[in-house]
Amino acid sequence: MAPQRFREQFAQIQRSMPDVPLAIGPDDAGEFLYEKGVVLARDGEEARVVEDTVRQHFTTFAGLAPDHVRRAGPETNRSGITRIQVADPGRGDGSGDPAVAGALRALSAAEARAGHRMVSRNHVVSIAVNACPGDEPVPVAPGTPPNPGAAEGAHDPDSAVGVLVIDTGLMHDHRSYPLLAHTRGDAQVAECDGDGILQQYCGHGTFIAGLVAAVAPNTDITVRGTLNDAGAVLESEFGEKLFEAVDEGGWPDVISLSAGTSNGRTDGLLGVDAFMRELRKQRTLLVAAAGNNGSATPFWPAAYADLPGYEHAVLSVGALRGDGEYGACFSNHGGWVKAYAPGERLTSALTGFDTPVPYVYQHSTYDACRYGFTYPCTCLHPRHNGLLSEDGGPAKPDQVMFEGLAQWSGTSFATPVAVGMIAAHMTARAQTDPRKARRQLMEDTTEFAEVRGSHVPALLPPTWRPVRVSPPAARA
């Protein structure tokens, strides 16, 4: 059975995609989400082979009519991906999808002959606190400084490092936060619901931009609202959206991406393969969140950092807990995670600068860390009861007010801290090559932390302040 939090998020994402029946995989194990009844293949000859092979398989072994297998979307786009329907998807109920699993098995022999993957599930790519959440934002008292604090330095448009944040859009009052005075990009869609309540994950992109600006003042930050719809998008659309994000302003120095998915494989995502191959040809550095499943399973696109040919183009970032000495309980980990940065209880811009905004918690905290850690982590502190949780909480969930800054945790936020450190290094060294700056920064790093028994490079900004929390009182 999938963990409680994952199930809660499945329900929310399914509501945000009412016309896309979703399944939990693999085989209902709670590792990733994907579209029911559909597989992906590369355009052209491979799509034809996949379609014919799956049609023959299901006609022979499942007795399905051949017209169950057909193209289910546009056949050409820059991502080079075709959606192929392999069965009637039915409804999205969170169970696995035997038809898709059968289609994948049917192609195993053809893939072995071709020497590469030809077919894939159509995974849901989500911001890295969504289907694998760290926690929800927490209000901070007015006057609380950002953490990391604002580094010294001025914004110089002639030398500023270009940073593209691919996430949710900017909140309407983001310019009320001085550090974001030079930030531009897409507006957040539908910040609040009909009752004026802040919607979940609104402000995510603004929070990230505030972290980059705090660590590296000499940056030109552009935020693209690629993930405005509940922070989730189908893999079949994600590659195209990544191309669109870089089209508008050109390839930047650094891309900050706090989104992804696992897929049970070690060779990447079929839906972003074309974008990643193009990225490799550019000078741009992709800095990507490792995800918050507390798992060693590769999380894509971050895990491209461990694939041959991408080691200089991608930096995968895990999260350190509030003291900076150990990995955060929720952070993914493993050899494919190349650096760690503070990612627990960071303070940055959210919303409510102009007028305080109410927020209703969606998830309840736990009585103990859901990953088995014993320090006072965000699984259990600060206490709140959520709307989506069903395990005996009160009928009315907790509501809070945001008045500008907030505290939030996740590899989503460790990522822009690392982005800021790379950008600050570029400014300090007059370095114009972000990939060289990444290598130099990693070589110069003298700080290390312990993550699951391994000593790993720790990127700690000079203005970051450790946050140590006392154990919470027992729930009454």
Short mmCIF file of C-alpha atoms in Angstrom, two decimals:
data_model
loop_
_atom_site.label_atom_id
_atom_site.label_comp_id
_atom_site.label_asym_id
_atom_site.label_seq_id
_atom_site.Cartn_x
_atom_site.Cartn_y
_atom_site.Cartn_z
CA MET A 1 0.00 0.00 0.00
CA ALA A 2 1.29 3.45 -0.89
CA PRO A 3 2.20 5.78 1.99
CA GLN A 4 -0.62 7.93 3.32
CA ARG A 5 0.84 11.21 2.07
CA PHE A 6 1.33 9.82 -1.43
CA ARG A 7 -2.29 8.68 -1.53
CA GLU A 8 -3.48 12.09 -0.42
CA GLN A 9 -1.48 13.75 -3.17
CA PHE A 10 -2.72 11.27 -5.74
CA ALA A 11 -6.27 12.34 -5.00
CA GLN A 12 -5.36 16.00 -5.34
CA ILE A 13 -3.47 15.59 -8.61
CA GLN A 14 -6.26 13.45 -10.05
CA ARG A 15 -8.72 16.27 -9.28
CA SER A 16 -6.43 18.71 -11.09
CA MET A 17 -6.43 16.40 -14.15
CA PRO A 18 -10.08 15.30 -14.31
CA ASP A 19 -9.82 14.15 -17.94
CA VAL A 20 -6.67 12.05 -17.41
CA PRO A 21 -7.24 8.79 -15.50
CA LEU A 22 -4.17 8.15 -13.36
CA ALA A 23 -2.63 5.05 -11.85
CA ILE A 24 -0.06 4.51 -9.11
CA GLY A 25 2.97 2.45 -10.00
CA PRO A 26 4.74 0.28 -10.24
CA ASP A 27 1.93 -2.19 -9.63
CA ASP A 28 0.25 0.01 -7.01
CA ALA A 29 3.47 0.32 -4.99
CA GLY A 30 3.32 4.10 -4.53
CA GLU A 31 6.50 5.15 -6.30
CA PHE A 32 5.16 7.28 -9.17
CA LEU A 33 1.97 8.31 -10.99
CA TYR A 34 1.19 7.70 -14.65
CA GLU A 35 -1.60 7.90 -17.22
CA LYS A 36 -3.76 4.80 -17.47
CA GLY A 37 -4.19 3.04 -20.80
CA VAL A 38 -1.41 4.94 -22.61
CA VAL A 39 2.26 4.36 -23.41
CA LEU A 40 4.86 6.61 -25.03
CA ALA A 41 7.11 5.89 -28.01
CA ARG A 42 9.42 7.91 -30.21
CA ASP A 43 7.87 9.35 -33.36
CA GLY A 44 8.26 7.63 -36.68
CA GLU A 45 9.31 4.03 -37.19
CA GLU A 46 9.61 3.21 -33.49
CA ALA A 47 6.05 4.39 -32.82
CA ARG A 48 4.84 2.13 -35.63
CA VAL A 49 6.77 -0.85 -34.21
CA VAL A 50 5.37 -0.21 -30.73
CA GLU A 51 1.83 0.14 -32.04
CA ASP A 52 2.00 -3.03 -34.15
CA THR A 53 3.69 -5.08 -31.43
CA VAL A 54 1.22 -4.05 -28.75
CA ARG A 55 -1.74 -4.64 -31.07
CA GLN A 56 -0.52 -8.15 -31.87
CA HIS A 57 0.18 -8.90 -28.19
CA PHE A 58 -3.26 -7.89 -26.97
CA THR A 59 -5.08 -9.50 -29.88
CA THR A 60 -3.28 -12.78 -29.21
CA PHE A 61 -3.21 -12.87 -25.41
CA ALA A 62 -6.02 -10.60 -24.20
CA GLY A 63 -8.64 -10.93 -26.90
CA LEU A 64 -8.90 -7.17 -27.40
CA ALA A 65 -10.07 -5.77 -30.71
CA PRO A 66 -7.21 -4.23 -32.71
CA ASP A 67 -8.80 -0.77 -32.60
CA HIS A 68 -8.12 -0.61 -28.86
CA VAL A 69 -4.53 0.17 -29.85
CA ARG A 70 -4.21 3.48 -31.65
CA ARG A 71 -2.40 6.80 -31.69
CA ALA A 72 -3.81 9.00 -28.94
CA GLY A 73 -2.23 12.37 -29.59
CA PRO A 74 -0.18 14.53 -31.95
CA GLU A 75 2.36 12.48 -33.84
CA THR A 76 5.06 15.13 -34.14
CA ASN A 77 6.54 17.67 -31.73
CA ARG A 78 10.01 18.73 -30.66
CA SER A 79 10.00 16.11 -27.94
CA GLY A 80 9.65 13.45 -30.61
CA ILE A 81 7.07 11.53 -28.58
CA THR A 82 3.84 9.82 -29.59
CA ARG A 83 1.10 8.75 -27.16
CA ILE A 84 -0.31 5.32 -27.99
CA GLN A 85 -3.50 4.09 -26.37
CA VAL A 86 -3.25 0.42 -25.47
CA ALA A 87 -6.59 -0.07 -23.68
CA ASP A 88 -9.68 1.72 -22.48
CA PRO A 89 -8.24 3.59 -19.47
CA GLY A 90 -11.42 3.63 -17.44
CA ARG A 91 -11.29 5.78 -14.33
CA GLY A 92 -8.34 6.98 -12.30
CA ASP A 93 -8.75 5.06 -9.05
CA GLY A 94 -5.12 4.77 -7.95
CA SER A 95 -4.78 1.11 -8.80
CA GLY A 96 -2.14 -0.19 -11.17
CA ASP A 97 -2.74 -0.69 -14.90
CA PRO A 98 -2.23 -4.27 -16.16
CA ALA A 99 -2.75 -3.17 -19.78
CA VAL A 100 0.16 -0.73 -19.66
CA ALA A 101 2.31 -3.28 -17.83
CA GLY A 102 1.48 -5.83 -20.55
CA ALA A 103 2.39 -3.38 -23.29
CA LEU A 104 5.78 -2.76 -21.69
CA ARG A 105 6.44 -6.51 -21.48
CA ALA A 106 5.38 -6.99 -25.10
CA LEU A 107 8.17 -4.67 -26.27
CA SER A 108 10.96 -6.26 -24.22
CA ALA A 109 12.25 -8.42 -27.08
CA ALA A 110 12.14 -5.55 -29.58
CA GLU A 111 13.99 -3.31 -27.15
CA ALA A 112 16.67 -5.94 -26.65
CA ARG A 113 17.20 -6.10 -30.42
CA ALA A 114 17.26 -2.31 -30.74
CA GLY A 115 19.63 -1.89 -27.80
CA HIS A 116 17.61 0.94 -26.24
CA ARG A 117 14.23 1.64 -24.68
CA MET A 118 11.36 2.04 -27.13
CA VAL A 119 8.33 2.38 -24.86
CA SER A 120 7.46 3.99 -21.54
CA ARG A 121 4.63 4.79 -19.20
CA ASN A 122 3.36 8.36 -19.45
CA HIS A 123 4.48 9.50 -16.00
CA VAL A 124 3.23 12.49 -14.06
CA VAL A 125 6.05 14.97 -13.49
CA SER A 126 5.43 17.13 -10.43
CA ILE A 127 7.15 19.75 -8.33
CA ALA A 128 9.30 17.95 -5.84
CA VAL A 129 7.04 18.53 -2.87
CA ASN A 130 3.93 17.25 -4.58
CA ALA A 131 3.65 13.52 -5.15
CA CYS A 132 6.65 13.26 -2.83
CA PRO A 133 6.06 16.08 -0.34
CA GLY A 134 8.53 17.43 2.17
CA ASP A 135 6.04 19.63 3.99
CA GLU A 136 3.74 22.63 3.58
CA PRO A 137 4.73 26.25 4.17
CA VAL A 138 4.69 27.66 7.68
CA PRO A 139 4.12 31.36 8.53
CA VAL A 140 6.94 33.28 10.17
CA ALA A 141 6.61 36.32 12.38
CA PRO A 142 6.67 39.73 10.63
CA GLY A 143 10.21 41.08 10.59
CA THR A 144 11.81 37.62 10.43
CA PRO A 145 14.83 37.84 8.11
CA PRO A 146 15.21 35.47 5.16
CA ASN A 147 17.33 32.36 5.61
CA PRO A 148 19.69 32.24 3.80
CA GLY A 149 20.05 35.94 4.48
CA ALA A 150 20.58 38.48 1.73
CA ALA A 151 24.19 38.35 0.57
CA GLU A 152 26.13 41.54 0.00
CA GLY A 153 26.34 42.71 -3.57
CA ALA A 154 24.51 44.73 -6.17
CA HIS A 155 22.52 43.82 -9.23
CA ASP A 156 24.41 44.77 -12.41
CA PRO A 157 22.36 44.12 -15.55
CA ASP A 158 25.52 44.00 -17.66
CA SER A 159 27.11 41.15 -15.71
CA ALA A 160 24.14 39.48 -13.98
CA VAL A 161 23.93 35.70 -14.23
CA GLY A 162 20.83 34.57 -16.10
CA VAL A 163 18.71 32.12 -14.08
CA LEU A 164 15.54 30.47 -15.42
CA VAL A 165 13.21 29.01 -12.78
CA ILE A 166 10.82 26.45 -14.27
CA ASP A 167 8.07 26.07 -11.71
CA THR A 168 4.82 27.72 -10.68
CA GLY A 169 4.44 31.39 -11.60
CA LEU A 170 5.12 34.56 -9.64
CA MET A 171 2.67 35.79 -7.02
CA HIS A 172 1.05 39.14 -7.81
CA ASP A 173 2.80 40.95 -4.92
CA HIS A 174 6.29 39.50 -5.40
CA ARG A 175 7.81 42.90 -6.20
CA SER A 176 6.92 44.04 -2.69
CA TYR A 177 9.85 41.85 -1.61
CA PRO A 178 13.00 43.91 -2.29
CA LEU A 179 15.12 40.93 -3.32
CA LEU A 180 12.70 40.21 -6.18
CA ALA A 181 12.64 43.73 -7.61
CA HIS A 182 14.44 42.57 -10.77
CA THR A 183 12.58 39.28 -11.18
CA ARG A 184 10.27 38.82 -14.15
CA GLY A 185 8.22 36.06 -15.70
CA ASP A 186 4.79 34.46 -15.72
CA ALA A 187 2.10 35.26 -13.19
CA GLN A 188 0.78 32.54 -10.92
CA VAL A 189 -2.60 31.34 -12.20
CA ALA A 190 -5.48 31.33 -9.69
CA GLU A 191 -3.63 32.11 -6.47
CA CYS A 192 -6.70 31.63 -4.28
CA ASP A 193 -9.91 29.65 -4.47
CA GLY A 194 -13.42 31.12 -4.48
CA ASP A 195 -13.25 31.66 -0.72
CA GLY A 196 -10.00 33.60 -0.90
CA ILE A 197 -7.94 30.69 0.49
CA LEU A 198 -4.42 30.32 -0.90
CA GLN A 199 -4.23 27.20 -3.06
CA GLN A 200 -1.69 24.51 -2.36
CA TYR A 201 1.79 25.12 -3.84
CA CYS A 202 0.93 28.63 -4.99
CA GLY A 203 4.00 30.69 -4.19
CA HIS A 204 6.36 27.76 -4.79
CA GLY A 205 8.11 29.48 -7.72
CA THR A 206 8.21 32.81 -5.90
CA PHE A 207 9.77 31.17 -2.84
CA ILE A 208 12.44 29.60 -5.07
CA ALA A 209 13.21 32.89 -6.83
CA GLY A 210 13.62 34.56 -3.43
CA LEU A 211 16.20 31.97 -2.39
CA VAL A 212 18.24 32.45 -5.57
CA ALA A 213 18.17 36.24 -5.15
CA ALA A 214 19.18 36.04 -1.49
CA VAL A 215 22.25 33.89 -2.16
CA ALA A 216 23.21 35.63 -5.43
CA PRO A 217 22.05 39.27 -5.75
CA ASN A 218 23.67 39.70 -9.17
CA THR A 219 21.19 37.51 -11.03
CA ASP A 220 18.55 38.12 -13.66
CA ILE A 221 15.81 35.70 -12.62
CA THR A 222 12.98 34.68 -14.93
CA VAL A 223 10.19 32.46 -13.58
CA ARG A 224 8.13 30.39 -15.99
CA GLY A 225 4.78 29.01 -14.80
CA THR A 226 5.28 25.66 -16.50
CA LEU A 227 3.79 23.81 -13.51
CA ASN A 228 0.96 26.14 -12.52
CA ASP A 229 -1.69 23.40 -12.60
CA ALA A 230 -1.27 21.76 -9.16
CA GLY A 231 2.44 21.51 -9.86
CA ALA A 232 1.97 18.53 -12.17
CA VAL A 233 2.21 17.76 -15.89
CA LEU A 234 2.27 14.59 -17.99
CA GLU A 235 5.64 13.41 -19.23
CA SER A 236 4.30 13.53 -22.81
CA GLU A 237 3.87 17.29 -22.41
CA PHE A 238 6.82 18.09 -20.16
CA GLY A 239 9.57 17.94 -22.77
CA GLU A 240 7.68 20.34 -25.02
CA LYS A 241 7.06 22.69 -22.09
CA LEU A 242 10.77 22.70 -21.27
CA PHE A 243 11.54 23.73 -24.85
CA GLU A 244 8.91 26.47 -24.60
CA ALA A 245 10.43 27.74 -21.36
CA VAL A 246 13.84 28.30 -22.96
CA ASP A 247 12.40 29.58 -26.26
CA GLU A 248 11.03 32.80 -24.84
CA GLY A 249 14.29 34.22 -23.53
CA GLY A 250 16.91 31.88 -24.97
CA TRP A 251 19.05 29.36 -23.11
CA PRO A 252 20.08 30.91 -19.76
CA ASP A 253 23.25 30.40 -17.76
CA VAL A 254 21.45 28.21 -15.21
CA ILE A 255 18.07 26.45 -15.08
CA SER A 256 16.59 25.81 -11.64
CA LEU A 257 14.16 22.87 -11.83
CA SER A 258 12.37 21.57 -8.74
CA ALA A 259 10.28 18.93 -10.50
CA GLY A 260 10.55 15.36 -11.64
CA THR A 261 9.50 11.77 -11.13
CA SER A 262 10.96 8.37 -10.55
CA ASN A 263 10.13 5.71 -13.15
CA GLY A 264 11.74 2.52 -11.85
CA ARG A 265 14.52 2.77 -14.43
CA THR A 266 18.10 4.00 -14.66
CA ASP A 267 18.10 5.42 -18.20
CA GLY A 268 16.07 8.61 -17.91
CA LEU A 269 12.66 9.79 -19.12
CA LEU A 270 11.60 9.12 -22.71
CA GLY A 271 9.51 12.30 -22.73
CA VAL A 272 12.46 14.61 -21.99
CA ASP A 273 15.10 12.74 -23.98
CA ALA A 274 15.07 15.27 -26.86
CA PHE A 275 15.32 18.23 -24.49
CA MET A 276 18.15 16.67 -22.52
CA ARG A 277 20.10 15.90 -25.70
CA GLU A 278 19.69 19.52 -26.76
CA LEU A 279 20.72 20.72 -23.29
CA ARG A 280 23.94 18.75 -23.63
CA LYS A 281 24.84 20.81 -26.72
CA GLN A 282 24.27 24.12 -24.91
CA ARG A 283 26.38 25.91 -22.29
CA THR A 284 23.45 25.98 -19.83
CA LEU A 285 23.72 24.14 -16.51
CA LEU A 286 20.58 22.36 -15.28
CA VAL A 287 20.35 22.23 -11.48
CA ALA A 288 17.57 19.82 -10.50
CA ALA A 289 15.94 18.67 -7.27
CA ALA A 290 16.62 15.09 -6.18
CA GLY A 291 13.06 14.64 -4.85
CA ASN A 292 11.55 14.02 -1.43
CA ASN A 293 10.71 10.32 -1.28
CA GLY A 294 13.47 9.47 1.20
CA SER A 295 14.61 6.96 -1.41
CA ALA A 296 17.71 5.94 -3.36
CA THR A 297 15.60 5.37 -6.50
CA PRO A 298 16.70 7.75 -9.30
CA PHE A 299 14.48 10.81 -9.69
CA TRP A 300 14.42 12.39 -13.15
CA PRO A 301 15.64 14.73 -14.61
CA ALA A 302 17.99 15.18 -11.61
CA ALA A 303 19.46 11.69 -12.00
CA TYR A 304 20.77 12.56 -15.48
CA ALA A 305 23.74 13.92 -13.51
CA ASP A 306 24.84 10.29 -13.15
CA LEU A 307 24.48 9.34 -16.84
CA PRO A 308 27.49 9.42 -19.19
CA GLY A 309 27.56 12.63 -21.21
CA TYR A 310 25.46 14.61 -18.73
CA GLU A 311 27.84 14.85 -15.78
CA HIS A 312 28.85 18.42 -16.69
CA ALA A 313 25.40 19.55 -17.85
CA VAL A 314 23.33 18.51 -14.81
CA LEU A 315 23.78 18.96 -11.07
CA SER A 316 21.42 16.94 -8.85
CA VAL A 317 20.75 18.42 -5.40
CA GLY A 318 19.56 16.75 -2.21
CA ALA A 319 18.47 18.47 1.00
CA LEU A 320 20.29 18.83 4.31
CA ARG A 321 18.32 19.12 7.51
CA GLY A 322 18.13 22.34 9.50
CA ASP A 323 21.49 21.92 11.24
CA GLY A 324 23.31 21.31 7.95
CA GLU A 325 25.18 18.34 9.38
CA TYR A 326 23.02 15.49 8.10
CA GLY A 327 20.61 14.73 5.27
CA ALA A 328 16.98 15.72 5.73
CA CYS A 329 14.72 12.77 6.44
CA PHE A 330 12.72 13.29 3.24
CA SER A 331 15.64 13.82 0.84
CA ASN A 332 16.33 11.29 -1.86
CA HIS A 333 19.90 10.08 -1.80
CA GLY A 334 22.42 7.81 -3.49
CA GLY A 335 25.38 8.09 -5.81
CA TRP A 336 23.29 9.89 -8.41
CA VAL A 337 22.79 12.85 -6.02
CA LYS A 338 25.92 14.95 -6.56
CA ALA A 339 25.56 17.72 -3.97
CA TYR A 340 23.48 18.65 -0.94
CA ALA A 341 22.38 22.08 0.28
CA PRO A 342 20.23 23.33 3.17
CA GLY A 343 16.64 22.38 2.40
CA GLU A 344 14.83 22.21 5.73
CA ARG A 345 13.04 25.20 7.30
CA LEU A 346 14.35 27.81 4.88
CA THR A 347 12.74 31.27 4.94
CA SER A 348 11.86 33.14 1.75
CA ALA A 349 9.14 35.11 -0.01
CA LEU A 350 5.69 33.59 -0.38
CA THR A 351 2.74 36.00 -0.53
CA GLY A 352 0.65 38.36 1.58
CA PHE A 353 2.99 41.36 1.33
CA ASP A 354 0.09 43.59 0.28
CA THR A 355 -2.68 41.87 2.24
CA PRO A 356 -2.44 38.84 4.58
CA VAL A 357 -3.63 35.66 2.87
CA PRO A 358 -5.23 32.65 4.63
CA TYR A 359 -4.12 29.08 3.96
CA VAL A 360 -5.73 25.79 5.03
CA TYR A 361 -3.38 22.87 5.64
CA GLN A 362 -3.92 19.92 3.32
CA HIS A 363 -1.93 17.27 5.21
CA SER A 364 -1.71 16.35 8.86
CA THR A 365 1.63 16.00 10.56
CA TYR A 366 2.65 12.62 11.99
CA ASP A 367 3.31 11.39 15.52
CA ALA A 368 6.70 10.08 14.34
CA CYS A 369 8.91 10.60 11.30
CA ARG A 370 7.51 8.61 8.42
CA TYR A 371 11.07 7.76 7.32
CA GLY A 372 12.18 6.51 10.73
CA PHE A 373 14.40 9.43 11.77
CA THR A 374 14.51 10.52 15.42
CA TYR A 375 15.30 14.25 15.16
CA PRO A 376 12.36 16.76 15.20
CA CYS A 377 11.81 16.82 11.46
CA THR A 378 9.07 18.40 9.37
CA CYS A 379 7.07 15.14 9.40
CA LEU A 380 5.93 15.95 12.92
CA HIS A 381 6.73 19.60 13.65
CA PRO A 382 5.11 22.10 13.64
CA ARG A 383 1.86 20.30 14.37
CA HIS A 384 -1.15 20.83 12.12
CA ASN A 385 -4.19 18.93 10.89
CA GLY A 386 -4.93 18.77 7.18
CA LEU A 387 -7.98 18.73 4.96
CA LEU A 388 -6.93 15.66 2.93
CA SER A 389 -5.94 13.49 5.88
CA GLU A 390 -8.42 10.95 7.17
CA ASP A 391 -6.77 9.42 10.21
CA GLY A 392 -8.85 10.76 13.04
CA GLY A 393 -8.09 14.48 12.83
CA PRO A 394 -10.68 17.11 13.72
CA ALA A 395 -13.40 17.89 11.19
CA LYS A 396 -12.02 21.40 10.70
CA PRO A 397 -8.43 21.59 9.42
CA ASP A 398 -5.98 24.18 10.72
CA GLN A 399 -5.86 27.59 9.04
CA VAL A 400 -2.99 30.09 9.13
CA MET A 401 -2.24 33.53 7.68
CA PHE A 402 0.72 34.43 5.49
CA GLU A 403 2.09 37.96 5.59
CA GLY A 404 5.00 37.91 3.17
CA LEU A 405 7.71 35.45 4.16
CA ALA A 406 7.29 31.78 5.02
CA GLN A 407 9.32 28.80 6.13
CA TRP A 408 9.33 25.78 3.83
CA SER A 409 11.24 22.53 3.36
CA GLY A 410 12.11 20.24 0.47
CA THR A 411 14.73 19.46 -2.14
CA SER A 412 12.72 21.98 -4.15
CA PHE A 413 14.41 24.65 -2.06
CA ALA A 414 17.85 23.11 -1.64
CA THR A 415 18.04 23.38 -5.43
CA PRO A 416 17.82 27.20 -5.73
CA VAL A 417 20.31 27.52 -2.84
CA ALA A 418 22.77 25.55 -4.98
CA VAL A 419 21.83 27.64 -8.02
CA GLY A 420 22.56 30.79 -6.04
CA MET A 421 25.96 29.50 -4.94
CA ILE A 422 26.93 28.72 -8.54
CA ALA A 423 25.74 32.16 -9.68
CA ALA A 424 27.58 33.89 -6.83
CA HIS A 425 30.73 31.96 -7.75
CA MET A 426 30.38 33.15 -11.36
CA THR A 427 30.14 36.76 -10.21
CA ALA A 428 33.02 36.50 -7.74
CA ARG A 429 35.34 34.82 -10.25
CA ALA A 430 34.11 36.70 -13.34
CA GLN A 431 33.36 33.24 -14.70
CA THR A 432 31.06 33.19 -17.72
CA ASP A 433 30.81 29.41 -18.13
CA PRO A 434 28.25 27.99 -15.66
CA ARG A 435 29.50 24.43 -16.12
CA LYS A 436 33.04 25.43 -15.27
CA ALA A 437 31.67 27.37 -12.29
CA ARG A 438 29.86 24.27 -11.11
CA ARG A 439 33.05 22.21 -11.34
CA GLN A 440 35.13 24.89 -9.58
CA LEU A 441 32.57 25.28 -6.82
CA MET A 442 32.43 21.55 -6.16
CA GLU A 443 36.24 21.32 -6.18
CA ASP A 444 36.53 24.24 -3.74
CA THR A 445 33.88 22.92 -1.35
CA THR A 446 35.38 22.09 2.04
CA GLU A 447 32.13 21.40 3.89
CA PHE A 448 30.71 17.92 4.13
CA ALA A 449 27.62 16.36 5.69
CA GLU A 450 26.55 12.83 6.54
CA VAL A 451 23.73 11.35 4.47
CA ARG A 452 22.70 7.76 5.18
CA GLY A 453 26.23 6.89 6.32
CA SER A 454 28.03 8.61 3.43
CA HIS A 455 30.03 11.85 3.58
CA VAL A 456 28.78 14.16 0.83
CA PRO A 457 29.66 17.66 -0.43
CA ALA A 458 27.62 20.31 1.41
CA LEU A 459 26.96 23.64 -0.30
CA LEU A 460 26.43 26.04 2.62
CA PRO A 461 25.91 29.72 1.72
CA PRO A 462 27.78 32.17 3.99
CA THR A 463 24.49 33.86 4.94
CA TRP A 464 22.69 30.63 5.86
CA ARG A 465 21.94 30.14 9.55
CA PRO A 466 21.46 26.65 11.01
CA VAL A 467 18.00 26.01 12.43
CA ARG A 468 17.77 23.66 15.39
CA VAL A 469 14.36 22.67 16.68
CA SER A 470 13.49 21.23 20.09
CA PRO A 471 11.46 18.00 20.11
CA PRO A 472 7.75 18.81 19.84
CA ALA A 473 5.35 18.13 22.66
CA ALA A 474 3.27 14.98 22.33
CA ARG A 475 -0.04 15.39 20.57
CA ALA A 476 -2.90 15.62 23.04
#
